[in-house]
Amino acid sequence: MESKEILELLFSYMPKIAAERKMDNLLVLMADLGRSIVSADRCSLWLVDEDEGELWTKVAHGVDELRIPLTAGFVGYSVKTGESLLIEDAYQDPRFDRRSDEKTLYRTTSVMTVPLMDSQGLVMGVFQAINKKGDSAVFSKDDLERLRLTAVYSAKTVESAMLTAELEATQREIIHILGEVSEYRSQETGDHIQRVAEISYKLAKYLGLPAEDVENIRLATPMHDLGKIGIPDAVLNKPGRFTDQEYAIMKTHSELGYNMLCNSKRKLLRFAASVARSHHERWDGKGYPLGLSGENIPYAGRICAVADVLDALASPRCYKHPWPEARVKEEFIKQRGAQFQPEIVDVLLEHWDELFACYRDIHEEDVSSLDEFLR
């Protein structure tokens, strides 16, 4: 391949790579770039999984995820030594691990491996090209040099993506922990925030929202009651009805949660702030704290409102037993177009058996506990 063609390939792939946020898709793009540059039949990016002591790839063309021991085969050799390899016939080399071929029913002949080095000079993975295409049956030293150059660019990009993924994972974990803090303070039973998050996620998915919005809803809804951290225990855990004054205090948790999150530099936390503020708004405008109505309510708040009320009605609380399933269902039918957006209620009812399934076990446990108490 001529230098001009290589430059054209790089310029065609760089915008796609720069715009990609998902690691799997990024690795596919990198593998495709490497395969094109060296005219390989297959090209894969293997990454080190230190926790499992393995190398893994999801980008071997035509196959699903593969995992091998960290020191296995040519890629394992490059991980261990930090050296590149140029192999004419894999089956004549004792370092070749045949398990991948046996699993994929593929025949490996010529191979190149190049280690991917992180910013600290440690091996984070291996670029591997298999079976030279075209007139030549084997890879050349020029091919190896081209793969090395591709590996340098790939390593920097992958390391950046891994750092981003780690930061996002940390952010998600913090969100989950803070959500649990609000749950424990209010003494709500079971896994309230997990159930609300899961139901919100499923409702969003069934409503056909974009994948990014669906994922953001799943990650942000655990924070919907964060403001309860600022509500006095005497109000938060009162077993009976609130007085007007106590109810006014309780309602402030929506604004408290919003204020805790709204100034974050993180987009996801600002999204969570919107959910915290809007999940007690009503479709008919009679909710709080802003009295918004209809589509003026953020869509994530509308979805979380349905999930939150479903969990509140169907679960035991310090002030009540769970409502019977039929009564819960009737309440949503009654509040369709009043408290809740009609389309969300329709989706809830359409998938009722799936979404209510976890509460049937809760009901059985609650009845058993009551029977035990009465004996």
Short mmCIF file of the C-alpha atoms (twelve columns), coordinates in Angstrom:
data_MODEL
# 
_entry.id   MODEL 
# 
loop_
_atom_site.group_PDB 
_atom_site.id 
_atom_site.type_symbol 
_atom_site.label_atom_id 
_atom_site.label_alt_id 
_atom_site.label_comp_id 
_atom_site.label_asym_id 
_atom_site.label_seq_id 
_atom_site.Cartn_x 
_atom_site.Cartn_y 
_atom_site.Cartn_z 
_atom_site.pdbx_PDB_model_num 
ATOM 1   C CA . MET A 1   0.000   0.000   0.000  1 
ATOM 2   C CA . GLU A 2   1.343   3.420   -0.965 1 
ATOM 3   C CA . SER A 3   1.862   6.223   1.557  1 
ATOM 4   C CA . LYS A 4   -0.887  8.289   -0.078 1 
ATOM 5   C CA . GLU A 5   -3.378  5.449   0.370  1 
ATOM 6   C CA . ILE A 6   -2.371  5.032   4.014  1 
ATOM 7   C CA . LEU A 7   -2.892  8.738   4.673  1 
ATOM 8   C CA . GLU A 8   -6.299  8.618   3.003  1 
ATOM 9   C CA . LEU A 9   -7.280  5.679   5.203  1 
ATOM 10  C CA . LEU A 10  -6.114  7.459   8.347  1 
ATOM 11  C CA . PHE A 11  -7.991  10.631  7.446  1 
ATOM 12  C CA . SER A 12  -11.148 8.645   6.702  1 
ATOM 13  C CA . TYR A 13  -11.043 6.772   10.035 1 
ATOM 14  C CA . MET A 14  -9.883  9.538   12.371 1 
ATOM 15  C CA . PRO A 15  -13.206 11.464  12.504 1 
ATOM 16  C CA . LYS A 16  -15.122 8.247   13.210 1 
ATOM 17  C CA . ILE A 17  -12.660 7.212   15.916 1 
ATOM 18  C CA . ALA A 18  -12.662 10.665  17.529 1 
ATOM 19  C CA . ALA A 19  -16.471 10.696  17.671 1 
ATOM 20  C CA . GLU A 20  -16.892 7.169   19.075 1 
ATOM 21  C CA . ARG A 21  -17.555 6.796   22.815 1 
ATOM 22  C CA . LYS A 22  -18.308 3.080   23.169 1 
ATOM 23  C CA . MET A 23  -15.235 0.943   23.703 1 
ATOM 24  C CA . ASP A 24  -16.481 -2.036  21.670 1 
ATOM 25  C CA . ASN A 25  -17.251 0.148   18.659 1 
ATOM 26  C CA . LEU A 26  -13.939 1.957   19.030 1 
ATOM 27  C CA . LEU A 27  -12.006 -1.301  18.986 1 
ATOM 28  C CA . VAL A 28  -13.890 -2.454  15.892 1 
ATOM 29  C CA . LEU A 29  -12.903 0.751   14.095 1 
ATOM 30  C CA . MET A 30  -9.274  0.305   15.153 1 
ATOM 31  C CA . ALA A 31  -9.224  -3.306  13.985 1 
ATOM 32  C CA . ASP A 32  -10.759 -2.363  10.642 1 
ATOM 33  C CA . LEU A 33  -8.176  0.389   10.213 1 
ATOM 34  C CA . GLY A 34  -5.317  -2.016  10.969 1 
ATOM 35  C CA . ARG A 35  -6.703  -4.674  8.653  1 
ATOM 36  C CA . SER A 36  -6.984  -2.189  5.793  1 
ATOM 37  C CA . ILE A 37  -3.521  -0.701  6.280  1 
ATOM 38  C CA . VAL A 38  -1.644  -4.043  6.244  1 
ATOM 39  C CA . SER A 39  -4.073  -5.929  3.918  1 
ATOM 40  C CA . ALA A 40  -4.825  -8.618  6.506  1 
ATOM 41  C CA . ASP A 41  -7.682  -11.091 6.378  1 
ATOM 42  C CA . ARG A 42  -8.325  -10.494 10.068 1 
ATOM 43  C CA . CYS A 43  -7.129  -7.982  12.590 1 
ATOM 44  C CA . SER A 44  -7.887  -7.838  16.305 1 
ATOM 45  C CA . LEU A 45  -7.126  -5.680  19.282 1 
ATOM 46  C CA . TRP A 46  -6.548  -7.832  22.361 1 
ATOM 47  C CA . LEU A 47  -6.781  -6.055  25.705 1 
ATOM 48  C CA . VAL A 48  -5.309  -7.114  29.037 1 
ATOM 49  C CA . ASP A 49  -7.779  -8.068  31.772 1 
ATOM 50  C CA . GLU A 50  -5.542  -8.023  34.842 1 
ATOM 51  C CA . ASP A 51  -8.320  -9.041  37.235 1 
ATOM 52  C CA . GLU A 52  -8.977  -12.261 35.323 1 
ATOM 53  C CA . GLY A 53  -5.398  -12.831 34.158 1 
ATOM 54  C CA . GLU A 54  -6.610  -13.007 30.564 1 
ATOM 55  C CA . LEU A 55  -6.482  -11.361 27.179 1 
ATOM 56  C CA . TRP A 56  -9.802  -10.678 25.510 1 
ATOM 57  C CA . THR A 57  -11.088 -9.337  22.241 1 
ATOM 58  C CA . LYS A 58  -14.487 -8.574  20.777 1 
ATOM 59  C CA . VAL A 59  -13.118 -7.416  17.477 1 
ATOM 60  C CA . ALA A 60  -11.838 -10.579 15.817 1 
ATOM 61  C CA . HIS A 61  -13.667 -10.392 12.512 1 
ATOM 62  C CA . GLY A 62  -16.468 -12.918 12.189 1 
ATOM 63  C CA . VAL A 63  -16.388 -14.174 15.784 1 
ATOM 64  C CA . ASP A 64  -17.732 -13.194 19.183 1 
ATOM 65  C CA . GLU A 65  -15.654 -12.410 22.274 1 
ATOM 66  C CA . LEU A 66  -12.566 -14.537 22.697 1 
ATOM 67  C CA . ARG A 67  -10.614 -14.968 25.925 1 
ATOM 68  C CA . ILE A 68  -7.258  -16.637 26.369 1 
ATOM 69  C CA . PRO A 69  -4.730  -16.881 29.222 1 
ATOM 70  C CA . LEU A 70  -2.577  -13.789 29.582 1 
ATOM 71  C CA . THR A 71  0.579   -15.569 28.415 1 
ATOM 72  C CA . ALA A 72  -0.949  -17.731 25.677 1 
ATOM 73  C CA . GLY A 73  0.134   -17.688 22.047 1 
ATOM 74  C CA . PHE A 74  1.753   -14.936 20.050 1 
ATOM 75  C CA . VAL A 75  -0.271  -12.176 21.714 1 
ATOM 76  C CA . GLY A 76  0.695   -13.533 25.134 1 
ATOM 77  C CA . TYR A 77  4.327   -13.490 24.090 1 
ATOM 78  C CA . SER A 78  4.076   -9.829  23.055 1 
ATOM 79  C CA . VAL A 79  2.384   -8.972  26.366 1 
ATOM 80  C CA . LYS A 80  5.107   -10.748 28.344 1 
ATOM 81  C CA . THR A 81  8.110   -9.408  26.416 1 
ATOM 82  C CA . GLY A 82  6.855   -6.150  24.916 1 
ATOM 83  C CA . GLU A 83  8.213   -7.334  21.552 1 
ATOM 84  C CA . SER A 84  6.604   -7.394  18.117 1 
ATOM 85  C CA . LEU A 85  6.424   -10.603 16.093 1 
ATOM 86  C CA . LEU A 86  6.505   -11.304 12.341 1 
ATOM 87  C CA . ILE A 87  5.586   -14.953 11.719 1 
ATOM 88  C CA . GLU A 88  5.470   -16.615 8.282  1 
ATOM 89  C CA . ASP A 89  3.829   -19.896 9.326  1 
ATOM 90  C CA . ALA A 90  2.077   -20.015 12.690 1 
ATOM 91  C CA . TYR A 91  1.888   -23.813 12.853 1 
ATOM 92  C CA . GLN A 92  5.671   -24.087 12.609 1 
ATOM 93  C CA . ASP A 93  6.167   -21.900 15.672 1 
ATOM 94  C CA . PRO A 94  5.911   -23.504 19.178 1 
ATOM 95  C CA . ARG A 95  4.506   -20.264 20.627 1 
ATOM 96  C CA . PHE A 96  1.326   -20.560 18.573 1 
ATOM 97  C CA . ASP A 97  -1.834  -21.222 20.567 1 
ATOM 98  C CA . ARG A 98  -4.201  -23.237 18.357 1 
ATOM 99  C CA . ARG A 99  -7.240  -22.842 20.614 1 
ATOM 100 C CA . SER A 100 -8.558  -19.779 18.786 1 
ATOM 101 C CA . ASP A 101 -8.390  -21.624 15.479 1 
ATOM 102 C CA . GLU A 102 -10.094 -24.649 16.992 1 
ATOM 103 C CA . LYS A 103 -12.871 -22.497 18.409 1 
ATOM 104 C CA . THR A 104 -13.442 -20.508 15.217 1 
ATOM 105 C CA . LEU A 105 -12.634 -23.238 12.659 1 
ATOM 106 C CA . TYR A 106 -10.128 -20.858 11.091 1 
ATOM 107 C CA . ARG A 107 -6.672  -21.605 9.664  1 
ATOM 108 C CA . THR A 108 -3.951  -19.176 10.702 1 
ATOM 109 C CA . THR A 109 -0.817  -18.921 8.567  1 
ATOM 110 C CA . SER A 110 1.055   -15.590 8.639  1 
ATOM 111 C CA . VAL A 111 0.831   -13.421 11.776 1 
ATOM 112 C CA . MET A 112 1.967   -10.064 13.088 1 
ATOM 113 C CA . THR A 113 1.676   -8.905  16.682 1 
ATOM 114 C CA . VAL A 114 2.511   -5.455  18.046 1 
ATOM 115 C CA . PRO A 115 2.143   -4.527  21.751 1 
ATOM 116 C CA . LEU A 116 0.047   -1.497  22.689 1 
ATOM 117 C CA . MET A 117 1.903   0.558   25.287 1 
ATOM 118 C CA . ASP A 118 0.155   2.923   27.688 1 
ATOM 119 C CA . SER A 119 1.498   6.335   28.741 1 
ATOM 120 C CA . GLN A 120 3.578   4.691   31.496 1 
ATOM 121 C CA . GLY A 121 5.261   2.296   29.075 1 
ATOM 122 C CA . LEU A 122 3.278   -0.754  30.201 1 
ATOM 123 C CA . VAL A 123 1.673   -3.213  27.814 1 
ATOM 124 C CA . MET A 124 -2.101  -2.698  27.793 1 
ATOM 125 C CA . GLY A 125 -2.907  -4.939  24.850 1 
ATOM 126 C CA . VAL A 126 -1.756  -6.324  21.524 1 
ATOM 127 C CA . PHE A 127 -2.577  -5.510  17.913 1 
ATOM 128 C CA . GLN A 128 -2.682  -8.749  15.916 1 
ATOM 129 C CA . ALA A 129 -2.994  -9.150  12.141 1 
ATOM 130 C CA . ILE A 130 -3.609  -12.577 10.626 1 
ATOM 131 C CA . ASN A 131 -3.153  -13.945 7.081  1 
ATOM 132 C CA . LYS A 132 -1.807  -11.558 4.457  1 
ATOM 133 C CA . LYS A 133 -4.177  -10.957 1.551  1 
ATOM 134 C CA . GLY A 134 -3.148  -10.362 -2.049 1 
ATOM 135 C CA . ASP A 135 -0.261  -11.742 -4.070 1 
ATOM 136 C CA . SER A 136 2.062   -12.140 -1.092 1 
ATOM 137 C CA . ALA A 137 1.288   -14.977 1.298  1 
ATOM 138 C CA . VAL A 138 3.185   -13.433 4.201  1 
ATOM 139 C CA . PHE A 139 3.495   -10.055 5.877  1 
ATOM 140 C CA . SER A 140 6.569   -7.931  5.191  1 
ATOM 141 C CA . LYS A 141 8.736   -5.803  7.453  1 
ATOM 142 C CA . ASP A 142 7.005   -2.769  5.932  1 
ATOM 143 C CA . ASP A 143 3.665   -4.234  7.014  1 
ATOM 144 C CA . LEU A 144 5.015   -4.646  10.545 1 
ATOM 145 C CA . GLU A 145 6.167   -1.037  10.616 1 
ATOM 146 C CA . ARG A 146 2.743   0.153   9.432  1 
ATOM 147 C CA . LEU A 147 1.037   -1.895  12.140 1 
ATOM 148 C CA . ARG A 148 3.426   -0.421  14.717 1 
ATOM 149 C CA . LEU A 149 2.442   3.101   13.674 1 
ATOM 150 C CA . THR A 150 -1.237  2.155   13.841 1 
ATOM 151 C CA . ALA A 151 -0.659  0.614   17.284 1 
ATOM 152 C CA . VAL A 152 0.861   3.837   18.627 1 
ATOM 153 C CA . TYR A 153 -2.200  5.819   17.569 1 
ATOM 154 C CA . SER A 154 -4.537  3.067   18.771 1 
ATOM 155 C CA . ALA A 155 -2.896  2.804   22.188 1 
ATOM 156 C CA . LYS A 156 -3.334  6.507   22.916 1 
ATOM 157 C CA . THR A 157 -6.945  6.441   21.766 1 
ATOM 158 C CA . VAL A 158 -7.829  3.275   23.687 1 
ATOM 159 C CA . GLU A 159 -6.128  4.513   26.864 1 
ATOM 160 C CA . SER A 160 -8.098  7.749   26.666 1 
ATOM 161 C CA . ALA A 161 -11.332 5.805   26.146 1 
ATOM 162 C CA . MET A 162 -10.530 3.512   29.078 1 
ATOM 163 C CA . LEU A 163 -9.873  6.512   31.319 1 
ATOM 164 C CA . THR A 164 -13.179 8.053   30.243 1 
ATOM 165 C CA . ALA A 165 -14.974 4.779   30.900 1 
ATOM 166 C CA . GLU A 166 -13.372 4.558   34.346 1 
ATOM 167 C CA . LEU A 167 -14.444 8.108   35.193 1 
ATOM 168 C CA . GLU A 168 -17.976 7.406   34.005 1 
ATOM 169 C CA . ALA A 169 -18.077 4.177   36.018 1 
ATOM 170 C CA . THR A 170 -16.913 6.065   39.104 1 
ATOM 171 C CA . GLN A 171 -19.573 8.696   38.498 1 
ATOM 172 C CA . ARG A 172 -22.266 6.007   38.173 1 
ATOM 173 C CA . GLU A 173 -21.080 4.366   41.397 1 
ATOM 174 C CA . ILE A 174 -21.209 7.682   43.274 1 
ATOM 175 C CA . ILE A 175 -24.729 8.286   41.990 1 
ATOM 176 C CA . HIS A 176 -25.802 4.843   43.147 1 
ATOM 177 C CA . ILE A 177 -24.228 5.275   46.593 1 
ATOM 178 C CA . LEU A 178 -25.860 8.669   47.116 1 
ATOM 179 C CA . GLY A 179 -29.188 7.198   46.054 1 
ATOM 180 C CA . GLU A 180 -28.785 4.437   48.625 1 
ATOM 181 C CA . VAL A 181 -27.984 7.016   51.318 1 
ATOM 182 C CA . SER A 182 -31.335 8.702   50.695 1 
ATOM 183 C CA . GLU A 183 -33.089 5.331   50.805 1 
ATOM 184 C CA . TYR A 184 -31.510 4.283   54.092 1 
ATOM 185 C CA . ARG A 185 -32.367 7.609   55.704 1 
ATOM 186 C CA . SER A 186 -36.037 7.194   54.844 1 
ATOM 187 C CA . GLN A 187 -36.088 3.573   56.065 1 
ATOM 188 C CA . GLU A 188 -37.843 2.441   52.892 1 
ATOM 189 C CA . THR A 189 -37.925 -1.300  52.501 1 
ATOM 190 C CA . GLY A 190 -35.932 -3.436  50.121 1 
ATOM 191 C CA . ASP A 191 -34.235 -2.152  47.001 1 
ATOM 192 C CA . HIS A 192 -36.438 0.856   46.282 1 
ATOM 193 C CA . ILE A 193 -33.943 2.790   44.184 1 
ATOM 194 C CA . GLN A 194 -32.921 -0.276  42.170 1 
ATOM 195 C CA . ARG A 195 -36.545 -1.089  41.387 1 
ATOM 196 C CA . VAL A 196 -37.395 2.494   40.412 1 
ATOM 197 C CA . ALA A 197 -34.282 2.666   38.216 1 
ATOM 198 C CA . GLU A 198 -35.039 -0.667  36.534 1 
ATOM 199 C CA . ILE A 199 -38.711 0.126   35.921 1 
ATOM 200 C CA . SER A 200 -37.845 3.611   34.626 1 
ATOM 201 C CA . TYR A 201 -35.262 2.069   32.314 1 
ATOM 202 C CA . LYS A 202 -37.741 -0.455  30.925 1 
ATOM 203 C CA . LEU A 203 -40.478 2.128   30.478 1 
ATOM 204 C CA . ALA A 204 -38.065 4.395   28.592 1 
ATOM 205 C CA . LYS A 205 -36.973 1.508   26.388 1 
ATOM 206 C CA . TYR A 206 -40.533 0.414   25.616 1 
ATOM 207 C CA . LEU A 207 -41.447 4.027   24.827 1 
ATOM 208 C CA . GLY A 208 -38.822 3.906   22.087 1 
ATOM 209 C CA . LEU A 209 -36.559 6.651   23.421 1 
ATOM 210 C CA . PRO A 210 -33.026 6.944   21.996 1 
ATOM 211 C CA . ALA A 211 -30.537 4.514   23.548 1 
ATOM 212 C CA . GLU A 212 -28.523 7.311   25.212 1 
ATOM 213 C CA . ASP A 213 -31.648 8.720   26.867 1 
ATOM 214 C CA . VAL A 214 -32.668 5.257   28.066 1 
ATOM 215 C CA . GLU A 215 -29.264 4.703   29.643 1 
ATOM 216 C CA . ASN A 216 -29.227 8.162   31.249 1 
ATOM 217 C CA . ILE A 217 -32.618 7.469   32.812 1 
ATOM 218 C CA . ARG A 218 -31.356 4.188   34.240 1 
ATOM 219 C CA . LEU A 219 -28.316 5.921   35.734 1 
ATOM 220 C CA . ALA A 220 -30.009 9.091   36.986 1 
ATOM 221 C CA . THR A 221 -33.252 7.820   38.531 1 
ATOM 222 C CA . PRO A 222 -31.528 6.400   41.654 1 
ATOM 223 C CA . MET A 223 -30.979 10.049  42.609 1 
ATOM 224 C CA . HIS A 224 -34.652 11.015  42.443 1 
ATOM 225 C CA . ASP A 225 -35.060 11.198  46.248 1 
ATOM 226 C CA . LEU A 226 -31.589 12.507  47.096 1 
ATOM 227 C CA . GLY A 227 -33.170 15.602  48.697 1 
ATOM 228 C CA . LYS A 228 -34.642 13.417  51.457 1 
ATOM 229 C CA . ILE A 229 -31.204 13.623  53.055 1 
ATOM 230 C CA . GLY A 230 -32.206 17.128  54.132 1 
ATOM 231 C CA . ILE A 231 -35.619 16.206  55.597 1 
ATOM 232 C CA . PRO A 232 -35.825 15.801  59.425 1 
ATOM 233 C CA . ASP A 233 -36.276 12.220  60.654 1 
ATOM 234 C CA . ALA A 234 -39.468 13.105  62.511 1 
ATOM 235 C CA . VAL A 235 -41.083 14.011  59.196 1 
ATOM 236 C CA . LEU A 236 -39.327 11.544  56.914 1 
ATOM 237 C CA . ASN A 237 -40.200 8.458   58.930 1 
ATOM 238 C CA . LYS A 238 -43.517 9.491   60.442 1 
ATOM 239 C CA . PRO A 239 -45.817 6.441   60.422 1 
ATOM 240 C CA . GLY A 240 -49.076 8.360   60.141 1 
ATOM 241 C CA . ARG A 241 -50.482 11.146  57.980 1 
ATOM 242 C CA . PHE A 242 -48.560 14.398  57.623 1 
ATOM 243 C CA . THR A 243 -49.912 17.654  58.958 1 
ATOM 244 C CA . ASP A 244 -50.044 20.476  56.400 1 
ATOM 245 C CA . GLN A 245 -46.801 21.839  57.816 1 
ATOM 246 C CA . GLU A 246 -45.061 18.452  57.693 1 
ATOM 247 C CA . TYR A 247 -46.241 17.871  54.135 1 
ATOM 248 C CA . ALA A 248 -44.840 21.254  53.121 1 
ATOM 249 C CA . ILE A 249 -41.492 20.258  54.622 1 
ATOM 250 C CA . MET A 250 -41.575 16.880  52.883 1 
ATOM 251 C CA . LYS A 251 -42.242 18.452  49.497 1 
ATOM 252 C CA . THR A 252 -39.030 20.465  49.733 1 
ATOM 253 C CA . HIS A 253 -37.009 17.304  49.039 1 
ATOM 254 C CA . SER A 254 -37.507 17.827  45.279 1 
ATOM 255 C CA . GLU A 255 -35.854 21.254  45.319 1 
ATOM 256 C CA . LEU A 256 -33.233 20.120  47.833 1 
ATOM 257 C CA . GLY A 257 -32.171 17.282  45.526 1 
ATOM 258 C CA . TYR A 258 -32.123 19.595  42.535 1 
ATOM 259 C CA . ASN A 259 -29.979 22.164  44.343 1 
ATOM 260 C CA . MET A 260 -27.476 19.504  45.381 1 
ATOM 261 C CA . LEU A 261 -26.892 18.417  41.778 1 
ATOM 262 C CA . CYS A 262 -27.757 21.238  39.383 1 
ATOM 263 C CA . ASN A 263 -24.397 23.029  39.518 1 
ATOM 264 C CA . SER A 264 -22.341 19.947  38.695 1 
ATOM 265 C CA . LYS A 265 -20.038 20.098  35.689 1 
ATOM 266 C CA . ARG A 266 -21.110 16.537  34.859 1 
ATOM 267 C CA . LYS A 267 -23.925 16.264  32.332 1 
ATOM 268 C CA . LEU A 268 -25.295 13.104  33.947 1 
ATOM 269 C CA . LEU A 269 -25.543 14.746  37.378 1 
ATOM 270 C CA . ARG A 270 -27.359 17.731  35.914 1 
ATOM 271 C CA . PHE A 271 -29.722 15.266  34.247 1 
ATOM 272 C CA . ALA A 272 -30.242 13.633  37.660 1 
ATOM 273 C CA . ALA A 273 -30.977 17.087  39.109 1 
ATOM 274 C CA . SER A 274 -33.822 17.491  36.631 1 
ATOM 275 C CA . VAL A 275 -35.252 14.090  37.612 1 
ATOM 276 C CA . ALA A 276 -35.028 14.940  41.326 1 
ATOM 277 C CA . ARG A 277 -36.903 18.171  40.771 1 
ATOM 278 C CA . SER A 278 -39.603 16.937  38.394 1 
ATOM 279 C CA . HIS A 279 -40.629 13.445  39.505 1 
ATOM 280 C CA . HIS A 280 -43.482 14.825  41.665 1 
ATOM 281 C CA . GLU A 281 -44.909 17.017  38.922 1 
ATOM 282 C CA . ARG A 282 -48.269 15.883  37.506 1 
ATOM 283 C CA . TRP A 283 -49.469 15.699  33.922 1 
ATOM 284 C CA . ASP A 284 -52.482 17.868  34.860 1 
ATOM 285 C CA . GLY A 285 -50.297 20.564  36.463 1 
ATOM 286 C CA . LYS A 286 -51.313 19.864  40.080 1 
ATOM 287 C CA . GLY A 287 -47.936 18.535  41.216 1 
ATOM 288 C CA . TYR A 288 -44.910 20.175  42.816 1 
ATOM 289 C CA . PRO A 289 -42.546 22.003  43.134 1 
ATOM 290 C CA . LEU A 290 -43.195 24.101  39.991 1 
ATOM 291 C CA . GLY A 291 -46.709 23.036  39.014 1 
ATOM 292 C CA . LEU A 292 -45.585 22.071  35.500 1 
ATOM 293 C CA . SER A 293 -48.013 20.263  33.215 1 
ATOM 294 C CA . GLY A 294 -47.925 18.028  30.156 1 
ATOM 295 C CA . GLU A 295 -44.769 18.065  28.075 1 
ATOM 296 C CA . ASN A 296 -43.412 21.008  30.055 1 
ATOM 297 C CA . ILE A 297 -42.387 18.354  32.584 1 
ATOM 298 C CA . PRO A 298 -38.995 16.855  31.637 1 
ATOM 299 C CA . TYR A 299 -39.608 13.465  30.016 1 
ATOM 300 C CA . ALA A 300 -37.354 11.651  32.505 1 
ATOM 301 C CA . GLY A 301 -39.366 13.104  35.391 1 
ATOM 302 C CA . ARG A 302 -42.614 11.901  33.804 1 
ATOM 303 C CA . ILE A 303 -41.225 8.372   33.504 1 
ATOM 304 C CA . CYS A 304 -39.702 8.329   36.989 1 
ATOM 305 C CA . ALA A 305 -43.024 9.529   38.438 1 
ATOM 306 C CA . VAL A 306 -44.778 6.405   37.169 1 
ATOM 307 C CA . ALA A 307 -42.024 4.085   38.405 1 
ATOM 308 C CA . ASP A 308 -41.810 5.808   41.789 1 
ATOM 309 C CA . VAL A 309 -45.563 5.662   42.449 1 
ATOM 310 C CA . LEU A 310 -45.725 2.042   41.284 1 
ATOM 311 C CA . ASP A 311 -43.058 1.150   43.827 1 
ATOM 312 C CA . ALA A 312 -44.666 3.252   46.564 1 
ATOM 313 C CA . LEU A 313 -48.059 1.607   46.130 1 
ATOM 314 C CA . ALA A 314 -46.843 -1.948  45.591 1 
ATOM 315 C CA . SER A 315 -44.264 -2.013  48.405 1 
ATOM 316 C CA . PRO A 316 -44.657 -1.968  52.194 1 
ATOM 317 C CA . ARG A 317 -43.827 1.300   53.939 1 
ATOM 318 C CA . CYS A 318 -43.543 2.289   57.586 1 
ATOM 319 C CA . TYR A 319 -47.078 3.686   57.345 1 
ATOM 320 C CA . LYS A 320 -48.825 1.021   55.216 1 
ATOM 321 C CA . HIS A 321 -48.928 -2.491  53.765 1 
ATOM 322 C CA . PRO A 322 -48.542 -2.893  49.992 1 
ATOM 323 C CA . TRP A 323 -51.676 -2.357  47.982 1 
ATOM 324 C CA . PRO A 324 -53.197 -5.415  46.265 1 
ATOM 325 C CA . GLU A 325 -52.115 -5.755  42.644 1 
ATOM 326 C CA . ALA A 326 -55.595 -5.123  41.235 1 
ATOM 327 C CA . ARG A 327 -55.924 -1.904  43.235 1 
ATOM 328 C CA . VAL A 328 -52.527 -0.658  42.048 1 
ATOM 329 C CA . LYS A 329 -53.488 -1.314  38.449 1 
ATOM 330 C CA . GLU A 330 -56.836 0.439   38.888 1 
ATOM 331 C CA . GLU A 331 -55.075 3.496   40.322 1 
ATOM 332 C CA . PHE A 332 -52.898 3.879   37.239 1 
ATOM 333 C CA . ILE A 333 -55.902 3.519   34.961 1 
ATOM 334 C CA . LYS A 334 -57.677 6.172   37.052 1 
ATOM 335 C CA . GLN A 335 -54.697 8.556   36.950 1 
ATOM 336 C CA . ARG A 336 -54.045 8.149   33.210 1 
ATOM 337 C CA . GLY A 337 -54.094 11.681  31.824 1 
ATOM 338 C CA . ALA A 338 -54.403 13.193  35.300 1 
ATOM 339 C CA . GLN A 339 -51.327 12.420  37.399 1 
ATOM 340 C CA . PHE A 340 -49.485 10.576  34.630 1 
ATOM 341 C CA . GLN A 341 -48.837 10.969  30.922 1 
ATOM 342 C CA . PRO A 342 -51.296 8.661   29.099 1 
ATOM 343 C CA . GLU A 343 -48.657 7.079   26.821 1 
ATOM 344 C CA . ILE A 344 -46.482 6.054   29.774 1 
ATOM 345 C CA . VAL A 345 -49.434 4.457   31.551 1 
ATOM 346 C CA . ASP A 346 -50.324 2.627   28.333 1 
ATOM 347 C CA . VAL A 347 -46.805 1.171   28.145 1 
ATOM 348 C CA . LEU A 348 -46.943 0.233   31.829 1 
ATOM 349 C CA . LEU A 349 -50.237 -1.624  31.324 1 
ATOM 350 C CA . GLU A 350 -49.012 -3.271  28.130 1 
ATOM 351 C CA . HIS A 351 -46.007 -4.738  29.981 1 
ATOM 352 C CA . TRP A 352 -47.736 -5.066  33.350 1 
ATOM 353 C CA . ASP A 353 -46.920 -8.715  34.066 1 
ATOM 354 C CA . GLU A 354 -43.217 -8.136  33.514 1 
ATOM 355 C CA . LEU A 355 -42.987 -4.835  35.397 1 
ATOM 356 C CA . PHE A 356 -45.103 -5.923  38.374 1 
ATOM 357 C CA . ALA A 357 -43.510 -9.385  38.729 1 
ATOM 358 C CA . CYS A 358 -40.990 -8.368  41.428 1 
ATOM 359 C CA . TYR A 359 -43.792 -7.037  43.662 1 
ATOM 360 C CA . ARG A 360 -45.651 -10.346 43.765 1 
ATOM 361 C CA . ASP A 361 -42.813 -11.807 45.861 1 
ATOM 362 C CA . ILE A 362 -42.880 -8.729  48.102 1 
ATOM 363 C CA . HIS A 363 -46.613 -9.183  48.646 1 
ATOM 364 C CA . GLU A 364 -46.141 -12.826 49.631 1 
ATOM 365 C CA . GLU A 365 -43.406 -11.898 52.116 1 
ATOM 366 C CA . ASP A 366 -45.533 -9.115  53.606 1 
ATOM 367 C CA . VAL A 367 -48.545 -11.407 54.034 1 
ATOM 368 C CA . SER A 368 -46.326 -14.085 55.625 1 
ATOM 369 C CA . SER A 369 -44.879 -11.527 58.040 1 
ATOM 370 C CA . LEU A 370 -48.349 -10.339 58.995 1 
ATOM 371 C CA . ASP A 371 -49.571 -13.898 59.561 1 
ATOM 372 C CA . GLU A 372 -46.545 -14.563 61.738 1 
ATOM 373 C CA . PHE A 373 -47.246 -11.413 63.774 1 
ATOM 374 C CA . LEU A 374 -50.909 -12.383 64.344 1 
ATOM 375 C CA . ARG A 375 -50.140 -15.890 65.614 1 
# 
